Coordinates of C-alpha atoms and ligand atoms in Angstrom, one line a residue:
X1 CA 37.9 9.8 -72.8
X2 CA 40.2 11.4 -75.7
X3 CA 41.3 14.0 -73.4
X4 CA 42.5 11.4 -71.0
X5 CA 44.1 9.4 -73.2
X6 CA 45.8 12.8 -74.9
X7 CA 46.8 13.9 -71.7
X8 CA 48.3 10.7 -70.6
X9 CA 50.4 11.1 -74.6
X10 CA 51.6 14.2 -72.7
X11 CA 52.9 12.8 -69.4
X12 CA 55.6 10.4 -71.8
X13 CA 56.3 13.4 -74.1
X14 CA 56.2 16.5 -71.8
X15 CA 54.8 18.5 -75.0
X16 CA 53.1 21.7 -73.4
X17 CA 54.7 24.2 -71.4
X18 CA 52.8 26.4 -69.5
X19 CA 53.9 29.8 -67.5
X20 CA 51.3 30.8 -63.8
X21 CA 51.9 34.4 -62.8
X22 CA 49.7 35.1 -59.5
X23 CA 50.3 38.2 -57.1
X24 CA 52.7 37.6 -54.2
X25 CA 50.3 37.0 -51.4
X26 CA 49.3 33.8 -49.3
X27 CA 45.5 33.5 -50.8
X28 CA 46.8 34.0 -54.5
X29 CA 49.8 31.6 -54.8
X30 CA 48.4 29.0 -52.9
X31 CA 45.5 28.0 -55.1
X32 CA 47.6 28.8 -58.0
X33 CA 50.6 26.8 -57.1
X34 CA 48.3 23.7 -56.3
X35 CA 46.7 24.2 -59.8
X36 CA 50.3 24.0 -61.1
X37 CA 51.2 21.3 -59.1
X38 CA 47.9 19.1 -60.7
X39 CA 49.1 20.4 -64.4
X40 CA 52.6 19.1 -63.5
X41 CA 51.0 16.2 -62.1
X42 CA 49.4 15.2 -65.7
X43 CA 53.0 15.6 -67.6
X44 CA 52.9 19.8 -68.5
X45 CA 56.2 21.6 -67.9
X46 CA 55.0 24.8 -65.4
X47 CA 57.0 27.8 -64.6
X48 CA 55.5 29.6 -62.1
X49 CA 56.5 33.2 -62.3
X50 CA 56.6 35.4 -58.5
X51 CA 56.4 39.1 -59.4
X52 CA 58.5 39.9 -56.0
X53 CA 61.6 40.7 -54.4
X54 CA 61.4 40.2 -51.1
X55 CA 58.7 37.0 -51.4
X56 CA 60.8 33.9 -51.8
X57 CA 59.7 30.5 -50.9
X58 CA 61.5 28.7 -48.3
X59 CA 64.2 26.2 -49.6
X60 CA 62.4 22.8 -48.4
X61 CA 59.0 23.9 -50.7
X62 CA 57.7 20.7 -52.2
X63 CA 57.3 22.5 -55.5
X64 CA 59.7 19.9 -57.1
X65 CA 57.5 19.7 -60.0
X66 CA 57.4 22.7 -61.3
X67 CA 59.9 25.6 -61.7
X68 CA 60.1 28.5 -59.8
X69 CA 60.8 32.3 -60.8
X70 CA 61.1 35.8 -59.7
X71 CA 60.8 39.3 -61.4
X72 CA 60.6 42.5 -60.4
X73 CA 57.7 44.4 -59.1
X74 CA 60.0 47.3 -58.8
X75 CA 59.9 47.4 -54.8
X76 CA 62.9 49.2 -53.8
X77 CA 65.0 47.5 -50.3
X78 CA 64.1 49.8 -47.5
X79 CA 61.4 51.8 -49.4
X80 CA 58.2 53.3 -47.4
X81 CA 55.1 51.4 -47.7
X82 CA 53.1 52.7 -50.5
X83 CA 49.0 53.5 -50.3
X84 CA 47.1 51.1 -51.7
X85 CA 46.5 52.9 -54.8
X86 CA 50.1 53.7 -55.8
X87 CA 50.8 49.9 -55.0
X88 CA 48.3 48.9 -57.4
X89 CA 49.2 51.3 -59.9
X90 CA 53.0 50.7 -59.6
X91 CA 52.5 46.9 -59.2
X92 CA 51.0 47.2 -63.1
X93 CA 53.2 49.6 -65.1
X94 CA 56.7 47.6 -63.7
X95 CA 55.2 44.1 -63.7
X96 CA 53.6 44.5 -67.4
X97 CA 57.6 45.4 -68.2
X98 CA 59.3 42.6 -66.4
X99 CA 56.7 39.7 -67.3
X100 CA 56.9 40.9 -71.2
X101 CA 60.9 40.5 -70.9
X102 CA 60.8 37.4 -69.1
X103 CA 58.4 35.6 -71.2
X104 CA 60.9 37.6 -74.1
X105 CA 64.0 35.2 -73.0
X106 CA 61.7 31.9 -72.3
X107 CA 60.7 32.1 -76.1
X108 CA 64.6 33.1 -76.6
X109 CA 66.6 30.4 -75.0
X110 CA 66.7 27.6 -77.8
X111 CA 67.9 25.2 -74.6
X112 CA 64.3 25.7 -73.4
X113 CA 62.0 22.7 -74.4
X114 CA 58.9 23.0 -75.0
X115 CA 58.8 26.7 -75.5
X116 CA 55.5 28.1 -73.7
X117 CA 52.4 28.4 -75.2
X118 CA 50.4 29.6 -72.9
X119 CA 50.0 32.2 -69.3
X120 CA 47.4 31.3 -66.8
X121 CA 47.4 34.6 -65.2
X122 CA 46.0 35.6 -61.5
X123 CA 42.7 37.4 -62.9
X124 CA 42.8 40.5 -61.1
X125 CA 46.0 41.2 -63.0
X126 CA 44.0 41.6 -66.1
X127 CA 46.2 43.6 -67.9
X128 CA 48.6 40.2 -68.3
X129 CA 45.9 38.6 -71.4
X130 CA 47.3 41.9 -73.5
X131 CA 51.0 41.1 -72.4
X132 CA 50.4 37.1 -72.8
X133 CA 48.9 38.1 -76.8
X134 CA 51.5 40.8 -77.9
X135 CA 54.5 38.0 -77.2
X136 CA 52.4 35.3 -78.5
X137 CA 51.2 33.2 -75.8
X138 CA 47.4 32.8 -75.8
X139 CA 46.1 34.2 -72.2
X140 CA 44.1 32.3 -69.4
X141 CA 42.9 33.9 -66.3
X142 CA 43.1 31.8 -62.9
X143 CA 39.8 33.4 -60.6
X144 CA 40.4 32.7 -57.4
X145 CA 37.1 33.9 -56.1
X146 CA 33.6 32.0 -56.3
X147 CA 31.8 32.5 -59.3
X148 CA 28.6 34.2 -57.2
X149 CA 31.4 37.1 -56.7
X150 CA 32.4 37.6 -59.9
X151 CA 29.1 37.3 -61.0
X152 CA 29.2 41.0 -59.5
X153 CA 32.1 41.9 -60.7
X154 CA 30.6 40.9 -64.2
X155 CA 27.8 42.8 -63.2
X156 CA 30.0 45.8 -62.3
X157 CA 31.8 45.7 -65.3
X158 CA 28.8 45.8 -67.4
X159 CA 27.6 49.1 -65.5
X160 CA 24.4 47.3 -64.4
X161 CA 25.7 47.7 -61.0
X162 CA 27.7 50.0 -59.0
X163 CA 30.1 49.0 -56.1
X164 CA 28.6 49.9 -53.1
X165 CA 26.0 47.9 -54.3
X166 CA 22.4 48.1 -52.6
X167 CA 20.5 44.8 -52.2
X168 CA 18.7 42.8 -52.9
X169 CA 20.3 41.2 -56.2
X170 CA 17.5 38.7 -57.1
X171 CA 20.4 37.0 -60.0
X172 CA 19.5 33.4 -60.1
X173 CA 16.2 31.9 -59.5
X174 CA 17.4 28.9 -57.6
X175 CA 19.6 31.1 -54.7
X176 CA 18.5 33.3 -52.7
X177 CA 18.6 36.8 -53.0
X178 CA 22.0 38.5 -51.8
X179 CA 20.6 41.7 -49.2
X180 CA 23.4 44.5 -49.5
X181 CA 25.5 43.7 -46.8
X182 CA 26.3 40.1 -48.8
X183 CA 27.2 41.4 -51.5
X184 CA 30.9 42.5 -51.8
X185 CA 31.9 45.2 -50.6
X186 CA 35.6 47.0 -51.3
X187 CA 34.8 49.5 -48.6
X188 CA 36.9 52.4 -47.3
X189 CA 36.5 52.8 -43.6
X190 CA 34.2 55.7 -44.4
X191 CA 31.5 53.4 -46.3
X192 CA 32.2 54.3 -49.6
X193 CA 34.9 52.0 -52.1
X194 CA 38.5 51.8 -53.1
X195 CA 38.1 52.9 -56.8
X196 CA 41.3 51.4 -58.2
X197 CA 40.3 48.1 -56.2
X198 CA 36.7 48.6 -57.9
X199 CA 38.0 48.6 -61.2
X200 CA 40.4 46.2 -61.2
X201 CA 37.6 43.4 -59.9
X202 CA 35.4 44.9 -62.3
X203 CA 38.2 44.9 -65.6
X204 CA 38.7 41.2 -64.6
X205 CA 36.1 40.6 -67.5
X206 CA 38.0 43.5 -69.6
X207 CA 38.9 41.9 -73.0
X208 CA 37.9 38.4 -71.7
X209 CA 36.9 37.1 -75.2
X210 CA 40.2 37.2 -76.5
X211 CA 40.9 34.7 -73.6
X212 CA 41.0 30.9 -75.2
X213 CA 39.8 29.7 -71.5
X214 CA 38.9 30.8 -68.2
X215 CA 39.8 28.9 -65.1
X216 CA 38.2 29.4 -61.8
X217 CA 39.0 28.0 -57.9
X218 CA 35.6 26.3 -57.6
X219 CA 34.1 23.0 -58.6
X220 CA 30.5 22.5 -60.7
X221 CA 28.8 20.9 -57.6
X222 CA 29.5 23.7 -55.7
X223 CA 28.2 26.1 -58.0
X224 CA 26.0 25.0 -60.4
X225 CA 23.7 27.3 -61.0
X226 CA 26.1 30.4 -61.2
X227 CA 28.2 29.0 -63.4
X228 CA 25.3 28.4 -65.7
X229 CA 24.4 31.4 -65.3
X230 CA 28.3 32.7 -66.0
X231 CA 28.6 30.3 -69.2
X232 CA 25.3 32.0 -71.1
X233 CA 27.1 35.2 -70.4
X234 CA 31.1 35.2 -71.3
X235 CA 32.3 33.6 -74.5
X236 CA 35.0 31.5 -73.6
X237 CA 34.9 28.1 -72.0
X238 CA 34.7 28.3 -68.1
X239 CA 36.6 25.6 -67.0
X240 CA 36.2 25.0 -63.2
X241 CA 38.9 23.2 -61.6
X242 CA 39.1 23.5 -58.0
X243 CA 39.1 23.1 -55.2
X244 CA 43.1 23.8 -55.3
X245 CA 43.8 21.8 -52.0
X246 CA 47.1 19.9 -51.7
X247 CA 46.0 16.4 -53.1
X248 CA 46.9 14.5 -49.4
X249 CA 43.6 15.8 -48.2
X250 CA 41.9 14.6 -50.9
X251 CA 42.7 12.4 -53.9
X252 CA 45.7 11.9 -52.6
X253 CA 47.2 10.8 -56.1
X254 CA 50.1 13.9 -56.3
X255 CA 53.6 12.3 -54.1
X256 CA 55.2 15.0 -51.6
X257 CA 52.2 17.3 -52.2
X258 CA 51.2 18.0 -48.4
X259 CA 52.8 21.7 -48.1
X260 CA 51.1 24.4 -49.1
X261 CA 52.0 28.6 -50.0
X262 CA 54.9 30.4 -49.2
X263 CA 55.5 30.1 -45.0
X264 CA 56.4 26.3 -44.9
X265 CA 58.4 26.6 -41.7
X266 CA 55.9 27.4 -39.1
X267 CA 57.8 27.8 -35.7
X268 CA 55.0 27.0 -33.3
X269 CA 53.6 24.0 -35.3
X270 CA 54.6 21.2 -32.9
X271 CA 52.9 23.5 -29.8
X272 CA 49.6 23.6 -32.1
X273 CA 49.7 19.8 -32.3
X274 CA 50.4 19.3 -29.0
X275 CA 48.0 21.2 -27.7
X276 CA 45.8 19.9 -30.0
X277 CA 46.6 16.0 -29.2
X278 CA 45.8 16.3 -25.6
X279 CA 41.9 17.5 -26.6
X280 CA 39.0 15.4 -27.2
X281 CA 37.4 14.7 -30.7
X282 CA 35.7 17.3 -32.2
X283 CA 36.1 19.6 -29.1
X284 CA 38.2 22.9 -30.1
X285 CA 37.3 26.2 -32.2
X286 CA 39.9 27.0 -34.9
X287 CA 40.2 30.8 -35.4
X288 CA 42.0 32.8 -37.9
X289 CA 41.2 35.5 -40.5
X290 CA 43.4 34.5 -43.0
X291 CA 47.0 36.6 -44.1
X292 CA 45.5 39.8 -44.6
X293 CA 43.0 40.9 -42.6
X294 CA 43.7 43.6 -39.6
X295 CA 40.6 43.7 -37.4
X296 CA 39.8 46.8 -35.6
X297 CA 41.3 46.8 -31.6
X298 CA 37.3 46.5 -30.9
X299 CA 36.8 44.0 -32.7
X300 CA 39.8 41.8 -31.4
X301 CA 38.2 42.8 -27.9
X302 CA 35.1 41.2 -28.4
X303 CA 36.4 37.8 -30.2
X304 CA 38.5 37.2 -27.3
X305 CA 36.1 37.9 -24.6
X306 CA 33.3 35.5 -26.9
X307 CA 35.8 32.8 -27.0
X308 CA 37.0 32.4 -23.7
X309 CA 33.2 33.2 -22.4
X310 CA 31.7 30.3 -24.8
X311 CA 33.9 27.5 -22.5
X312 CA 35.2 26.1 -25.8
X313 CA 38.9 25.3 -26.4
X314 CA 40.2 27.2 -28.8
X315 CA 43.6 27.6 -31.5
X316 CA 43.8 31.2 -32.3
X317 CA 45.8 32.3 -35.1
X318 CA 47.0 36.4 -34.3
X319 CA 49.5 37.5 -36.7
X320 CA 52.7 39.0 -35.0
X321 CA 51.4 42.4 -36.2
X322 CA 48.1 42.1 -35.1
X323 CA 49.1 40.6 -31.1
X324 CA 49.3 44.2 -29.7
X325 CA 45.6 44.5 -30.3
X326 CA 44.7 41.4 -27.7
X327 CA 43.7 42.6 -24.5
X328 CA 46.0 42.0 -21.6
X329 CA 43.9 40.6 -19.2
X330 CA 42.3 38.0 -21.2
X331 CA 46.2 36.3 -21.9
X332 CA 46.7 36.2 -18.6
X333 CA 43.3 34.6 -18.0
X334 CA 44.2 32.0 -20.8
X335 CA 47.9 31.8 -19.5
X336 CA 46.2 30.3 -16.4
X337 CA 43.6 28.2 -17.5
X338 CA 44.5 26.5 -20.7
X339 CA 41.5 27.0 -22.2
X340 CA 42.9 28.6 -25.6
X341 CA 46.2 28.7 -27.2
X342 CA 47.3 32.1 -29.3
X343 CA 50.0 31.8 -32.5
X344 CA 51.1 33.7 -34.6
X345 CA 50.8 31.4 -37.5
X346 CA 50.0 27.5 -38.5
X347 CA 49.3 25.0 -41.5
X348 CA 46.0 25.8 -41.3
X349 CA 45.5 22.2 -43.3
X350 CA 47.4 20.2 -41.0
X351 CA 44.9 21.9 -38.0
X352 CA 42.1 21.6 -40.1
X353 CA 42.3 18.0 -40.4
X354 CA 43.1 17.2 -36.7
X355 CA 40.6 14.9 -35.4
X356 CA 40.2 17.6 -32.3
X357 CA 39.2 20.4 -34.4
X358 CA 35.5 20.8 -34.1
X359 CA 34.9 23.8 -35.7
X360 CA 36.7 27.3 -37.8
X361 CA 35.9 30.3 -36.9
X362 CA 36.8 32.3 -40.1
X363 CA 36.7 35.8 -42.1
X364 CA 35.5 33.3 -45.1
X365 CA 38.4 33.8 -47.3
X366 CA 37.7 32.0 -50.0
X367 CA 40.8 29.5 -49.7
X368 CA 39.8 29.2 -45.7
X369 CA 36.4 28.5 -46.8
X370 CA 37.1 25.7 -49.5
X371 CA 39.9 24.3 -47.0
X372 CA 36.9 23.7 -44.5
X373 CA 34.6 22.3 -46.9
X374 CA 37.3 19.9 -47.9
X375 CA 37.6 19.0 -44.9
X376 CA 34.0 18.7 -43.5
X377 CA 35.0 21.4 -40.6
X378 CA 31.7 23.4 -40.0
X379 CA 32.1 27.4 -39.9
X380 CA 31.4 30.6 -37.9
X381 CA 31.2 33.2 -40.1
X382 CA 33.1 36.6 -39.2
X383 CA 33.5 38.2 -42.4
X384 CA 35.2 41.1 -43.0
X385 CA 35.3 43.2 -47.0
X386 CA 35.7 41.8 -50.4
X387 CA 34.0 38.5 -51.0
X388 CA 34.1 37.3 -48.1
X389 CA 30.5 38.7 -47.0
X390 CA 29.3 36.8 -49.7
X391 CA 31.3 33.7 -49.0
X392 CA 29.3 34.1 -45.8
X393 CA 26.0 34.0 -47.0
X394 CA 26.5 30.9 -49.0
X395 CA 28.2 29.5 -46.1
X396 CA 25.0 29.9 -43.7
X397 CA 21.7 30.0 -46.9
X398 CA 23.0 27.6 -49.4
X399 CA 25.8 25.3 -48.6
X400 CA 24.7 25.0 -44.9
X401 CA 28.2 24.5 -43.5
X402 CA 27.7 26.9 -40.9
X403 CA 26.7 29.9 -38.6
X404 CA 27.3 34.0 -39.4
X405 CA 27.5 36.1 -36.6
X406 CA 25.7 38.8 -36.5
X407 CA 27.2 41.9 -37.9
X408 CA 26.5 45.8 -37.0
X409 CA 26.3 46.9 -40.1
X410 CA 27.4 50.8 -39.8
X411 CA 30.2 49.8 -37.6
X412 CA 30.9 46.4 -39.6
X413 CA 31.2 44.7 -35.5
X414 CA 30.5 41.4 -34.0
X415 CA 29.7 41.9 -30.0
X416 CA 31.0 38.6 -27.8
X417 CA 27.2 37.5 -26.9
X418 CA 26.8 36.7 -30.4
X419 CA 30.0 34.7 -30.9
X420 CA 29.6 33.1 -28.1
X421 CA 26.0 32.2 -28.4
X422 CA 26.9 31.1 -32.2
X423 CA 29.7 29.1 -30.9
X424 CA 27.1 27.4 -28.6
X425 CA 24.8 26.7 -31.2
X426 CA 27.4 25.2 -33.5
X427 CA 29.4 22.9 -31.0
X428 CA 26.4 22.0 -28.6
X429 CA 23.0 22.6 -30.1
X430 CA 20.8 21.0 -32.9
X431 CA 21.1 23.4 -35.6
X432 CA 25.3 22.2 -35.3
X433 CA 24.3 18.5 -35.9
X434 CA 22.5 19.2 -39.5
X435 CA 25.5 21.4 -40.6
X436 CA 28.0 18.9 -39.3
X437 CA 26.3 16.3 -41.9
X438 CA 26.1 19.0 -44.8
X439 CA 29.8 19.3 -43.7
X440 CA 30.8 15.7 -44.8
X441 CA 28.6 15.4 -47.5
X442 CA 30.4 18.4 -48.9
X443 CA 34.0 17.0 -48.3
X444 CA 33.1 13.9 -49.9
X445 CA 32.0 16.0 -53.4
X446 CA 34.9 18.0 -53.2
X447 CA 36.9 14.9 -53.0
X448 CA 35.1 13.0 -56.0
X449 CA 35.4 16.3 -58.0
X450 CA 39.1 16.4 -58.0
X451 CA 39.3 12.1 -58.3
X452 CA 39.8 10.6 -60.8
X453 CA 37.1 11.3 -63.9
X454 CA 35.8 13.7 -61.4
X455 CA 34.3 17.4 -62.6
X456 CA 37.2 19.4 -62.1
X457 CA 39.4 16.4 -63.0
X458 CA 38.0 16.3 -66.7
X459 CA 38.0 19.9 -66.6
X460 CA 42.3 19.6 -65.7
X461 CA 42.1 16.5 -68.5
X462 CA 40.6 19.2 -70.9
X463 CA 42.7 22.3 -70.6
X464 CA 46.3 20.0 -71.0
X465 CA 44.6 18.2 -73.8
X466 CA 43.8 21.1 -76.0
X467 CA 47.1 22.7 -74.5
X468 CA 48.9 19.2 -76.3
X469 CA 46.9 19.0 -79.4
Ligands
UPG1 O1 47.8 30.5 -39.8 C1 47.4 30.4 -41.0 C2 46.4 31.2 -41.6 C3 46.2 31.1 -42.9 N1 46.9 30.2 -43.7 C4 46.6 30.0 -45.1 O2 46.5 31.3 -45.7 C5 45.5 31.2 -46.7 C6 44.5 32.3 -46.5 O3 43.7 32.5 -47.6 P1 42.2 33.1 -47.5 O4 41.5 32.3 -46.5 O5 41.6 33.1 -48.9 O6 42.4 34.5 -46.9 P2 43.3 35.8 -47.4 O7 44.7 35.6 -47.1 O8 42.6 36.9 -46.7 O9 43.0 35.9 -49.0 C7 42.7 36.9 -49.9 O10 42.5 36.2 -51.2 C8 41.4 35.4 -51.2 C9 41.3 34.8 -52.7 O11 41.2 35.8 -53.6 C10 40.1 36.1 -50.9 O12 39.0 35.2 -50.9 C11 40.2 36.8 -49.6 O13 39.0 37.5 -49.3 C12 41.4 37.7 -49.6 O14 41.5 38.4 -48.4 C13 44.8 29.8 -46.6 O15 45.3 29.0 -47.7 C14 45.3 29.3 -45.3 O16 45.4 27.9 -45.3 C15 47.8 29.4 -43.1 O17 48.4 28.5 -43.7 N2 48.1 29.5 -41.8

């Protein structure tokens, strides 16, 4: 109740300022940006800070709330790509430079009112709590994974566990046991692990008592048990606040707050609604594996020929880059018969939420995941690395949303029988009426936790409280 009524003092009085740094890509600045947009929503000045270049959000962004800026990640115009490694590597020693110098001028510029106080930092940029402390901002990581993950990562960190991990990790009584191919896996084709990926999960937890709080992209009901299990290990207050979905598909108490992430302008849009308007309720298979994700010419293969064998509709998301990868003949085949329709990119909220969209076929990317659950849209599992093959598992074993399809685990493949027979299962058999109640129940806690006096709510009321006091 004090928090409340201390964070309505600081909706009149605009007393905090806070600055959000998150890495420039899709699954990062989205649930950061809506968590800005809910800070902004209960009277906190936000800057949110885009270490990029070349990422810019389009002019019509509904990010009226909150200010927008852009340093330097020392990408040169024109430059050759970079390995992953150097990237990361790169990415830290220019960023740590340009975020120190920006914060620098904020606390500089007398015309700047409040001064900020505090970073929320994207956790995988760890190094940020030291760079937040030297200028005198208190640091707060944003984890914008499940807790079950970082669990591992913890894990990791602590040396009681290596990445590639070998299962079974038997962590919490009241979940079941994740086997090794659900836990996460930062694999190189060739089975083994990215080191500098690795460490950087694992130095998420580097330092971490110095942080004041620690914010995290999931909400209590969701994960109960782990983030018990978190809290008895890490000293600072976990504060989940998620899920970080634009507040018109569930609370719906933030004005303009419908768009969502960087590519607001999606070309193909009215096609995708079109399409989807002349289909029946509940009858058409979302697919998409998120911004990142490059699936093997194989693999692409076998997806097609499961969709268009299963009979369903289908929406398939194929990014520009990945098209060349789609076989030929089945575009032709879908050309002709109308039975799917292939973009290159959509608001996957504004699909999601179409009545005609029965289920998502997904790589479980955390943000794809939540966005279902939000929206009760049951899921077929096709996960790919990272968390995501443990997304999966809680997916199927404990939240009972939906279906994994099988996976060959040497050559990490789906084969079309299985997609299509889990597509079956999901829109026409038994097993798909249970998940589609789990579904609903789950979109209706998500939506309480982010109401009014909600979990993640008094968790939001908490943070600008303390930030105000
Ligand atoms: O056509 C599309 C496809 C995707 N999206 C959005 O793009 C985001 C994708 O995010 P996510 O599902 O999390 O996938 P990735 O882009 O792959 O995200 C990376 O970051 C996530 C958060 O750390 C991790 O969970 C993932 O494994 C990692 O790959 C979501 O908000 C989608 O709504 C669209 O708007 N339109």
């Amino acid at each position: 109740m004090e928090d409340r009524r201390e964070t309505a003092a600081a909706i009149n009085e605009k007393k905090a300022h806070v600055l959000v740094i998150s890495y420039a890509i899709q699954g990062h600045i989205n649930p950061l940006l809506q968590f800005s947009k809910r800070l902004a929503s209960k009277g906190v000045k936000v800057t949110f800070i885009i270490p990029s270049t070349r990422t810019k959000f389009p002019p019509n962004a509904a990010t009226s709330s909150i200010d927008i800026a852009y340093i330097s990640d020392g990408y040169e115009e024109g430059e050759n790509l970079l390995s992953l490694d150097e990237l990361i590597t790169r990415f830290r020693l220019v960023v740590q430079n340009t975020l120190a110098k920006f914060i620098r001028n904020q606390l500089e510029s007398p015309e700047l009112q409040p001064p900020p106080t505090v970073l929320v930092y994207d956790s995988v940029m760890f190094w940020a709590l030291d760079v937040a402390l030297e200028q005198g901002l208190q640091g707060v990581p944003f984890f914008t994974q499940t807790c079950m993950v970082n669990a591992v990562y913890y894990l990791v960190h602590h040396a009681q566990i290596q990445i590639p991990a070998t299962g079974p990790l038997d962590l919490i009584p009241e979940l079941p046991a994740l086997e090794t191919s659900e836990l996460p896996t930062l694999a190189t084709v060739d089975g083994g692990a990215y080191p500098l990926l690795v460490s950087m999960c694992a130095n998420q937890f580097l330092k971490l008592e110095k942080a004041k709080w620690i914010l995290i992209n999931t909400f209590s009901e969701l994960e109960a048990q782990v983030l018990k299990w978190m809290m008895s290990k890490v000293q600072s207050p976990i504060l989940p606040v998620g899920p970080t979905i634009p507040s018109i598909y569930l609370d719906q108490r933030l004005e303009n707050d419908k768009e969502y992430g960087l590519q607001l302008f999606v070309p193909e849009m009215d096609a995708c609604m079109k399409w989807l308007d002349s289909r029946e309720v509940d009858s058409v298979i979302y697919v998409s594996f998120g911004s990142l994700a490059s699936l093997g010419e194989e693999q692409m293969e076998e997806i097609a020929w499961g969709l268009k064998s299963s009979n369903i509709p289908f929406l398939w998301v194929v990014r520009e880059s990945e098209k060349k990868k789609l076989p030929a003949k089945f575009l032709d085949e879908i050309a002709q018969s109308d039975i799917g329709l292939v973009v290159g990119w959509c608001s996957q909220l504004e699909v999601l939420v179409h009545k005609a969209v029965g289920c998502f076929m997904t790589h479980c990317g955390w943000n794809s995941t939540l966005e279902a659950l939000c929206l009760g849209v049951p899921l077929i599992a096709i996960a790919q690395w990272t968390d995501q093959t443990t997304n999966a598992k809680f997916i199927e074993d404990v939240w009972k949303v939906g279906i994994r399809v099988p996976v060959d685990g040497k050559k990490r493949m789906s084969n079309r029988n299985d997609i299509m027979t889990s597509i079956r299962e999901l829109m026409e058999g038994e097993r798909g009426k249970d998940i589609r109640k789990n579904s609903a129940r789950w979109r209706e806690m998500a939506k309480q936790a982010v109401s009014e006096g909600g979990s993640s709510d008094r968790n939001i009321d908490h943070f600008v409280a303390q930030l105000v006091r």
